[in-house]
Every structure is written in C-alpha cells, then in structure tokens.
PDB file of C-alpha atoms in Angstrom:
ATOM      1  CA  MET A   1     -93.770  10.506  36.415  1.00 59.00           C
ATOM      2  CA  PHE A   2     -96.228  13.013  34.918  1.00 66.00           C
ATOM      3  CA  GLU A   3     -98.772  10.486  33.659  1.00 77.00           C
ATOM      4  CA  GLU A   4     -99.632   9.823  37.323  1.00 80.00           C
ATOM      5  CA  LEU A   5    -100.161  13.559  37.873  1.00 88.00           C
ATOM      6  CA  GLU A   6    -102.497  14.326  34.962  1.00 85.00           C
ATOM      7  CA  LYS A   7    -105.589  14.253  37.203  1.00 87.00           C
ATOM      8  CA  TYR A   8    -104.185  16.994  39.466  1.00 90.00           C
ATOM      9  CA  LYS A   9    -104.418  20.747  38.955  1.00 87.00           C
ATOM     10  CA  LEU A  10    -101.853  22.269  36.595  1.00 93.00           C
ATOM     11  CA  THR A  11    -100.802  25.831  37.518  1.00 96.00           C
ATOM     12  CA  LYS A  12     -99.088  28.163  35.037  1.00 97.00           C
ATOM     13  CA  TYR A  13     -96.598  30.898  35.984  1.00 97.00           C
ATOM     14  CA  LYS A  14     -95.071  33.595  33.776  1.00 98.00           C
ATOM     15  CA  SER A  15     -91.320  34.126  33.669  1.00 97.00           C
ATOM     16  CA  GLY A  16     -90.148  36.275  36.581  1.00 96.00           C
ATOM     17  CA  THR A  17     -93.084  35.381  38.845  1.00 97.00           C
ATOM     18  CA  ILE A  18     -92.207  34.706  42.479  1.00 97.00           C
ATOM     19  CA  ILE A  19     -93.990  31.408  43.134  1.00 97.00           C
ATOM     20  CA  PHE A  20     -93.044  31.202  46.827  1.00 97.00           C
ATOM     21  CA  ASP A  21     -91.340  33.845  48.967  1.00 96.00           C
ATOM     22  CA  GLU A  22     -88.406  33.079  51.236  1.00 94.00           C
ATOM     23  CA  GLY A  23     -89.824  32.477  54.709  1.00 94.00           C
ATOM     24  CA  SER A  24     -93.197  31.196  53.498  1.00 96.00           C
ATOM     25  CA  THR A  25     -94.444  27.742  54.467  1.00 96.00           C
ATOM     26  CA  CYS A  26     -94.199  24.861  52.002  1.00 96.00           C
ATOM     27  CA  ASN A  27     -97.618  23.199  51.715  1.00 96.00           C
ATOM     28  CA  VAL A  28     -97.127  21.375  48.395  1.00 96.00           C
ATOM     29  CA  VAL A  29     -94.618  19.474  46.320  1.00 94.00           C
ATOM     30  CA  SER A  30     -94.345  21.107  42.907  1.00 95.00           C
ATOM     31  CA  PHE A  31     -93.591  18.984  39.841  1.00 94.00           C
ATOM     32  CA  VAL A  32     -92.262  20.986  36.887  1.00 95.00           C
ATOM     33  CA  LYS A  33     -94.059  19.845  33.737  1.00 95.00           C
ATOM     34  CA  LYS A  34     -92.643  22.660  31.606  1.00 96.00           C
ATOM     35  CA  GLY A  35     -90.141  25.476  32.131  1.00 96.00           C
ATOM     36  CA  CYS A  36     -87.403  26.274  34.610  1.00 95.00           C
ATOM     37  CA  ILE A  37     -87.496  27.419  38.236  1.00 95.00           C
ATOM     38  CA  LYS A  38     -84.706  28.944  40.289  1.00 93.00           C
ATOM     39  CA  ILE A  39     -84.385  29.142  44.046  1.00 93.00           C
ATOM     40  CA  VAL A  40     -82.413  32.167  45.199  1.00 92.00           C
ATOM     41  CA  ALA A  41     -81.574  34.202  48.258  1.00 91.00           C
ATOM     42  CA  TYR A  42     -79.946  37.611  48.505  1.00 89.00           C
ATOM     43  CA  THR A  43     -76.935  38.911  50.383  1.00 87.00           C
ATOM     44  CA  ASN A  44     -77.159  42.056  52.506  1.00 90.00           C
ATOM     45  CA  ASN A  45     -75.912  44.116  49.560  1.00 90.00           C
ATOM     46  CA  GLY A  46     -78.518  42.618  47.203  1.00 88.00           C
ATOM     47  CA  ASP A  47     -76.375  40.094  45.307  1.00 85.00           C
ATOM     48  CA  GLU A  48     -78.326  37.032  44.231  1.00 84.00           C
ATOM     49  CA  ILE A  49     -77.207  33.616  45.484  1.00 82.00           C
ATOM     50  CA  LEU A  50     -78.473  30.762  43.326  1.00 81.00           C
ATOM     51  CA  TYR A  51     -79.341  27.740  45.487  1.00 80.00           C
ATOM     52  CA  ASN A  52     -80.879  25.563  42.857  1.00 83.00           C
ATOM     53  CA  ARG A  53     -82.274  25.458  39.352  1.00 87.00           C
ATOM     54  CA  ILE A  54     -85.152  23.058  38.728  1.00 90.00           C
ATOM     55  CA  HIS A  55     -85.949  21.991  35.186  1.00 91.00           C
ATOM     56  CA  SER A  56     -88.807  20.278  33.435  1.00 92.00           C
ATOM     57  CA  GLY A  57     -89.215  16.762  34.855  1.00 89.00           C
ATOM     58  CA  ASP A  58     -87.913  17.719  38.316  1.00 90.00           C
ATOM     59  CA  CYS A  59     -89.718  18.688  41.496  1.00 91.00           C
ATOM     60  CA  PHE A  60     -89.168  20.939  44.507  1.00 92.00           C
ATOM     61  CA  GLY A  61     -90.548  21.120  48.019  1.00 92.00           C
ATOM     62  CA  GLU A  62     -90.221  17.345  48.361  1.00 90.00           C
ATOM     63  CA  SER A  63     -87.904  17.560  51.375  1.00 86.00           C
ATOM     64  CA  LEU A  64     -89.583  20.565  52.994  1.00 91.00           C
ATOM     65  CA  LEU A  65     -93.122  19.217  52.908  1.00 92.00           C
ATOM     66  CA  PHE A  66     -92.263  16.266  55.154  1.00 90.00           C
ATOM     67  CA  SER A  67     -89.809  18.054  57.451  1.00 91.00           C
ATOM     68  CA  ASN A  68     -90.329  19.660  60.859  1.00 93.00           C
ATOM     69  CA  ASN A  69     -89.351  23.049  59.425  1.00 93.00           C
ATOM     70  CA  GLN A  70     -91.374  23.635  56.250  1.00 94.00           C
ATOM     71  CA  ILE A  71     -90.051  27.152  55.600  1.00 94.00           C
ATOM     72  CA  TYR A  72     -88.620  28.063  52.187  1.00 93.00           C
ATOM     73  CA  GLN A  73     -84.994  29.166  52.559  1.00 91.00           C
ATOM     74  CA  GLY A  74     -85.078  31.257  49.390  1.00 93.00           C
ATOM     75  CA  ASP A  75     -87.411  32.798  46.825  1.00 96.00           C
ATOM     76  CA  VAL A  76     -88.786  30.307  44.297  1.00 97.00           C
ATOM     77  CA  ILE A  77     -88.950  32.131  40.951  1.00 97.00           C
ATOM     78  CA  ALA A  78     -90.146  31.092  37.480  1.00 97.00           C
ATOM     79  CA  GLU A  79     -87.049  31.601  35.347  1.00 95.00           C
ATOM     80  CA  GLU A  80     -89.118  30.794  32.250  1.00 95.00           C
ATOM     81  CA  ASP A  81     -92.837  30.443  31.666  1.00 97.00           C
ATOM     82  CA  CYS A  82     -93.662  27.222  33.477  1.00 96.00           C
ATOM     83  CA  GLU A  83     -96.372  24.726  34.319  1.00 96.00           C
ATOM     84  CA  LEU A  84     -96.457  22.994  37.704  1.00 97.00           C
ATOM     85  CA  TYR A  85     -98.460  20.198  39.250  1.00 95.00           C
ATOM     86  CA  GLN A  86     -98.726  21.079  42.955  1.00 96.00           C
ATOM     87  CA  LEU A  87     -99.741  18.274  45.318  1.00 95.00           C
ATOM     88  CA  THR A  88    -100.454  18.505  49.037  1.00 95.00           C
ATOM     89  CA  LYS A  89     -98.986  16.108  51.590  1.00 95.00           C
ATOM     90  CA  SER A  90    -102.189  14.047  51.695  1.00 95.00           C
ATOM     91  CA  GLU A  91    -102.304  13.841  47.880  1.00 95.00           C
ATOM     92  CA  ILE A  92     -98.655  12.691  47.793  1.00 94.00           C
ATOM     93  CA  LEU A  93     -99.249  10.056  50.485  1.00 95.00           C
ATOM     94  CA  ASP A  94    -102.363   8.796  48.715  1.00 94.00           C
ATOM     95  CA  LEU A  95    -100.520   8.567  45.396  1.00 92.00           C
ATOM     96  CA  MET A  96     -97.597   6.725  47.045  1.00 93.00           C
ATOM     97  CA  GLN A  97     -99.981   4.111  48.470  1.00 94.00           C
ATOM     98  CA  LYS A  98    -101.760   3.582  45.166  1.00 92.00           C
ATOM     99  CA  ASP A  99     -98.858   3.748  42.700  1.00 90.00           C
ATOM    100  CA  GLN A 100     -95.547   1.985  43.354  1.00 92.00           C
ATOM    101  CA  LYS A 101     -93.979   3.475  40.193  1.00 90.00           C
ATOM    102  CA  PHE A 102     -94.719   6.964  41.500  1.00 90.00           C
ATOM    103  CA  LEU A 103     -93.280   6.039  44.929  1.00 92.00           C
ATOM    104  CA  ILE A 104     -90.031   4.793  43.373  1.00 92.00           C
ATOM    105  CA  ASN A 105     -89.710   7.881  41.146  1.00 88.00           C
ATOM    106  CA  TYR A 106     -90.446  10.184  44.070  1.00 88.00           C
ATOM    107  CA  LEU A 107     -87.845   8.515  46.302  1.00 90.00           C
ATOM    108  CA  SER A 108     -85.361   8.725  43.436  1.00 89.00           C
ATOM    109  CA  LYS A 109     -85.974  12.497  43.164  1.00 85.00           C
ATOM    110  CA  ILE A 110     -85.400  12.924  46.917  1.00 88.00           C
ATOM    111  CA  SER A 111     -82.190  10.893  46.720  1.00 90.00           C
ATOM    112  CA  GLU A 112     -80.933  13.006  43.823  1.00 86.00           C
ATOM    113  CA  SER A 113     -81.779  16.193  45.719  1.00 84.00           C
ATOM    114  CA  ASN A 114     -79.840  14.981  48.766  1.00 87.00           C
ATOM    115  CA  LYS A 115     -76.880  14.041  46.584  1.00 89.00           C
ATOM    116  CA  ASN A 116     -76.860  17.529  45.044  1.00 84.00           C
ATOM    117  CA  ALA A 117     -76.975  19.133  48.500  1.00 85.00           C
ATOM    118  CA  ARG A 118     -74.000  17.043  49.625  1.00 90.00           C
ATOM    119  CA  THR A 119     -72.122  18.056  46.464  1.00 89.00           C
ATOM    120  CA  SER A 120     -72.740  21.741  47.244  1.00 87.00           C
ATOM    121  CA  ILE A 121     -71.478  21.261  50.789  1.00 89.00           C
ATOM    122  CA  LYS A 122     -68.362  19.507  49.485  1.00 92.00           C
ATOM    123  CA  ILE A 123     -67.728  22.335  46.998  1.00 91.00           C
ATOM    124  CA  LEU A 124     -67.889  24.812  49.869  1.00 90.00           C
ATOM    125  CA  THR A 125     -65.144  22.906  51.736  1.00 92.00           C
ATOM    126  CA  PHE A 126     -62.623  23.828  49.029  1.00 93.00           C
ATOM    127  CA  LYS A 127     -61.088  27.230  49.762  1.00 90.00           C
ATOM    128  CA  CYS A 128     -59.332  27.507  46.389  1.00 93.00           C
ATOM    129  CA  VAL A 129     -61.486  28.364  43.357  1.00 95.00           C
ATOM    130  CA  GLU A 130     -59.374  26.115  41.113  1.00 95.00           C
ATOM    131  CA  ASP A 131     -60.089  23.170  43.435  1.00 95.00           C
ATOM    132  CA  ARG A 132     -63.824  23.882  43.229  1.00 94.00           C
ATOM    133  CA  ILE A 133     -63.651  23.897  39.430  1.00 95.00           C
ATOM    134  CA  LEU A 134     -61.608  20.685  39.270  1.00 94.00           C
ATOM    135  CA  TYR A 135     -63.842  18.902  41.789  1.00 94.00           C
ATOM    136  CA  SER A 136     -66.917  19.886  39.772  1.00 93.00           C
ATOM    137  CA  LEU A 137     -65.282  18.614  36.600  1.00 93.00           C
ATOM    138  CA  ASN A 138     -64.320  15.321  38.228  1.00 91.00           C
ATOM    139  CA  ILE A 139     -67.866  14.596  39.415  1.00 91.00           C
ATOM    140  CA  SER A 140     -69.254  15.626  35.994  1.00 90.00           C
ATOM    141  CA  GLN A 141     -67.231  13.137  33.941  1.00 90.00           C
ATOM    142  CA  GLY A 142     -64.709  15.819  33.006  1.00 91.00           C
ATOM    143  CA  LYS A 143     -67.129  18.282  31.385  1.00 94.00           C
ATOM    144  CA  ILE A 144     -69.215  21.204  32.619  1.00 94.00           C
ATOM    145  CA  THR A 145     -71.689  23.012  30.384  1.00 92.00           C
ATOM    146  CA  TYR A 146     -72.780  26.399  31.699  1.00 90.00           C
ATOM    147  CA  LYS A 147     -75.369  28.989  30.759  1.00 87.00           C
ATOM    148  CA  SER A 148     -73.194  31.942  31.787  1.00 89.00           C
ATOM    149  CA  ILE A 149     -70.061  32.565  33.835  1.00 91.00           C
ATOM    150  CA  SER A 150     -72.254  34.307  36.416  1.00 88.00           C
ATOM    151  CA  ASP A 151     -74.459  31.216  36.813  1.00 85.00           C
ATOM    152  CA  LEU A 152     -71.438  28.934  37.107  1.00 91.00           C
ATOM    153  CA  ALA A 153     -69.908  31.270  39.682  1.00 91.00           C
ATOM    154  CA  LYS A 154     -73.096  31.093  41.740  1.00 83.00           C
ATOM    155  CA  LYS A 155     -73.085  27.301  41.513  1.00 85.00           C
ATOM    156  CA  LEU A 156     -69.490  27.231  42.780  1.00 90.00           C
ATOM    157  CA  PHE A 157     -70.177  29.912  45.419  1.00 88.00           C
ATOM    158  CA  VAL A 158     -67.503  32.307  44.110  1.00 91.00           C
ATOM    159  CA  SER A 159     -67.478  35.720  42.477  1.00 90.00           C
ATOM    160  CA  ARG A 160     -67.630  35.918  38.700  1.00 91.00           C
ATOM    161  CA  GLU A 161     -64.289  37.697  38.656  1.00 94.00           C
ATOM    162  CA  SER A 162     -62.537  35.018  40.746  1.00 94.00           C
ATOM    163  CA  LEU A 163     -64.011  32.290  38.569  1.00 95.00           C
ATOM    164  CA  SER A 164     -62.855  33.988  35.358  1.00 94.00           C
ATOM    165  CA  ARG A 165     -59.294  34.388  36.686  1.00 95.00           C
ATOM    166  CA  SER A 166     -59.166  30.779  37.855  1.00 96.00           C
ATOM    167  CA  LEU A 167     -60.547  29.425  34.592  1.00 96.00           C
ATOM    168  CA  HIS A 168     -57.915  31.337  32.607  1.00 95.00           C
ATOM    169  CA  LYS A 169     -55.196  30.117  34.974  1.00 95.00           C
ATOM    170  CA  LEU A 170     -56.289  26.490  34.538  1.00 95.00           C
ATOM    171  CA  GLU A 171     -56.632  26.889  30.767  1.00 94.00           C
ATOM    172  CA  ASN A 172     -53.219  28.558  30.420  1.00 94.00           C
ATOM    173  CA  GLY A 173     -51.759  25.724  32.519  1.00 94.00           C
ATOM    174  CA  GLY A 174     -53.125  23.168  30.043  1.00 94.00           C
ATOM    175  CA  ILE A 175     -55.416  21.567  32.648  1.00 94.00           C
ATOM    176  CA  ILE A 176     -58.743  22.538  31.053  1.00 95.00           C
ATOM    177  CA  LYS A 177     -60.058  23.647  27.680  1.00 94.00           C
ATOM    178  CA  ILE A 178     -62.903  26.156  27.378  1.00 94.00           C
ATOM    179  CA  SER A 179     -65.033  26.416  24.256  1.00 92.00           C
ATOM    180  CA  ASN A 180     -68.692  27.197  23.469  1.00 91.00           C
ATOM    181  CA  LYS A 181     -69.783  27.403  27.124  1.00 92.00           C
ATOM    182  CA  ASN A 182     -68.147  24.056  27.856  1.00 93.00           C
ATOM    183  CA  ILE A 183     -65.236  23.383  30.198  1.00 95.00           C
ATOM    184  CA  LYS A 184     -63.390  20.117  29.683  1.00 94.00           C
ATOM    185  CA  LEU A 185     -60.540  18.478  31.521  1.00 92.00           C
ATOM    186  CA  VAL A 186     -57.588  18.013  29.173  1.00 89.00           C
ATOM    187  CA  ASP A 187     -56.514  14.381  28.859  1.00 78.00           C
ATOM    188  CA  ASN A 188     -52.913  13.869  29.918  1.00 48.00           C
TER     189      ASN A 188
END
C-alpha cells in the first residue's frame, strides 16, 4: 500500500511521543511505514489500558475520520521511533477514486479493524479469565505469542496477576503449554 503514499508527507516521531491526545479530533488517517504505535487510555488510578497496537504496514484513524464523532478515545503514542504518512479526508477520497488497488487495501484494513473490535467485545463477554485465554487461543490457531504478560493481560482486559494464575492453572491441567513467550493449546 505504501507505494501509493510515497508522494505524501512522511512525519517522524520519536519513541514515547504522544502523537494524538485522547479527546482530540481525528483529521487524518495515519499509515505506519515504520515502527509501532499504541493507543491507550488510563483508569482513574492511573493504570494504562491498551486498546490497540498498530505495527508497520497498518493504519489508524481510518474509522474515525469518516465517522460523525471524530474524537480519539485514547492517547496515540509512538511505542518505537516511527514514520507515518498522514492523509486528510480529501486526500484519501482522491486516492480512492484514482487507485483501485489502494481502495481495496484500505477497505481491507477497515474490515480487519472491525473484526478486531468485535473480537475484543467477545473477549469481554467471558467472565472467566481461563475462558478468555482459551477463546483467544482458538481464534489464533491454537497459539498466542506475547511481548510480556502485562501486555497480554491488557489485551485480555484482566489484571496481570489474574492472568498469571489462570495460565498456571491451565498449564498444570495439561490444557496449554507455555514456553518462550508462546502459549499453545495442547493436542489431545
């Protein structure tokens, strides 16, 4: 998708930079050429809630820019040094009219984003932490790779402590195997 974007301005952000504040208006779609972005919010006691992590090749703001409520629901932060192409609504619409490949890729990104949102909602319907873990494994072909237990806990919307207990319970029960930041369902 990036060959279509080469003529647009490339903006660089250092790791830790807040790119957009929660509550600010989304005026662009940002395409991540390099690096990693996280979207987070904070609880009343200051705990970070990870909404999304966007990697190189992905984009964000694609749903907000065309919605009636264009307000960011969390802080958008450069998790690593990153490079972003940032296109306005008119630039996106112009590119869609001129380039069918871009249009198809863009619609694919929106579809994937919606699918991920539905997955998060489904995860939240499970009250039991073990059920959240097993559901996540089932939709991930039986394997989850994680950066840290804290990040995985945020993705599953549980505390790190609850996740650790549940993982050990499932591993001791012979349901999963954990090794090298990978969780795998054990074949029966």
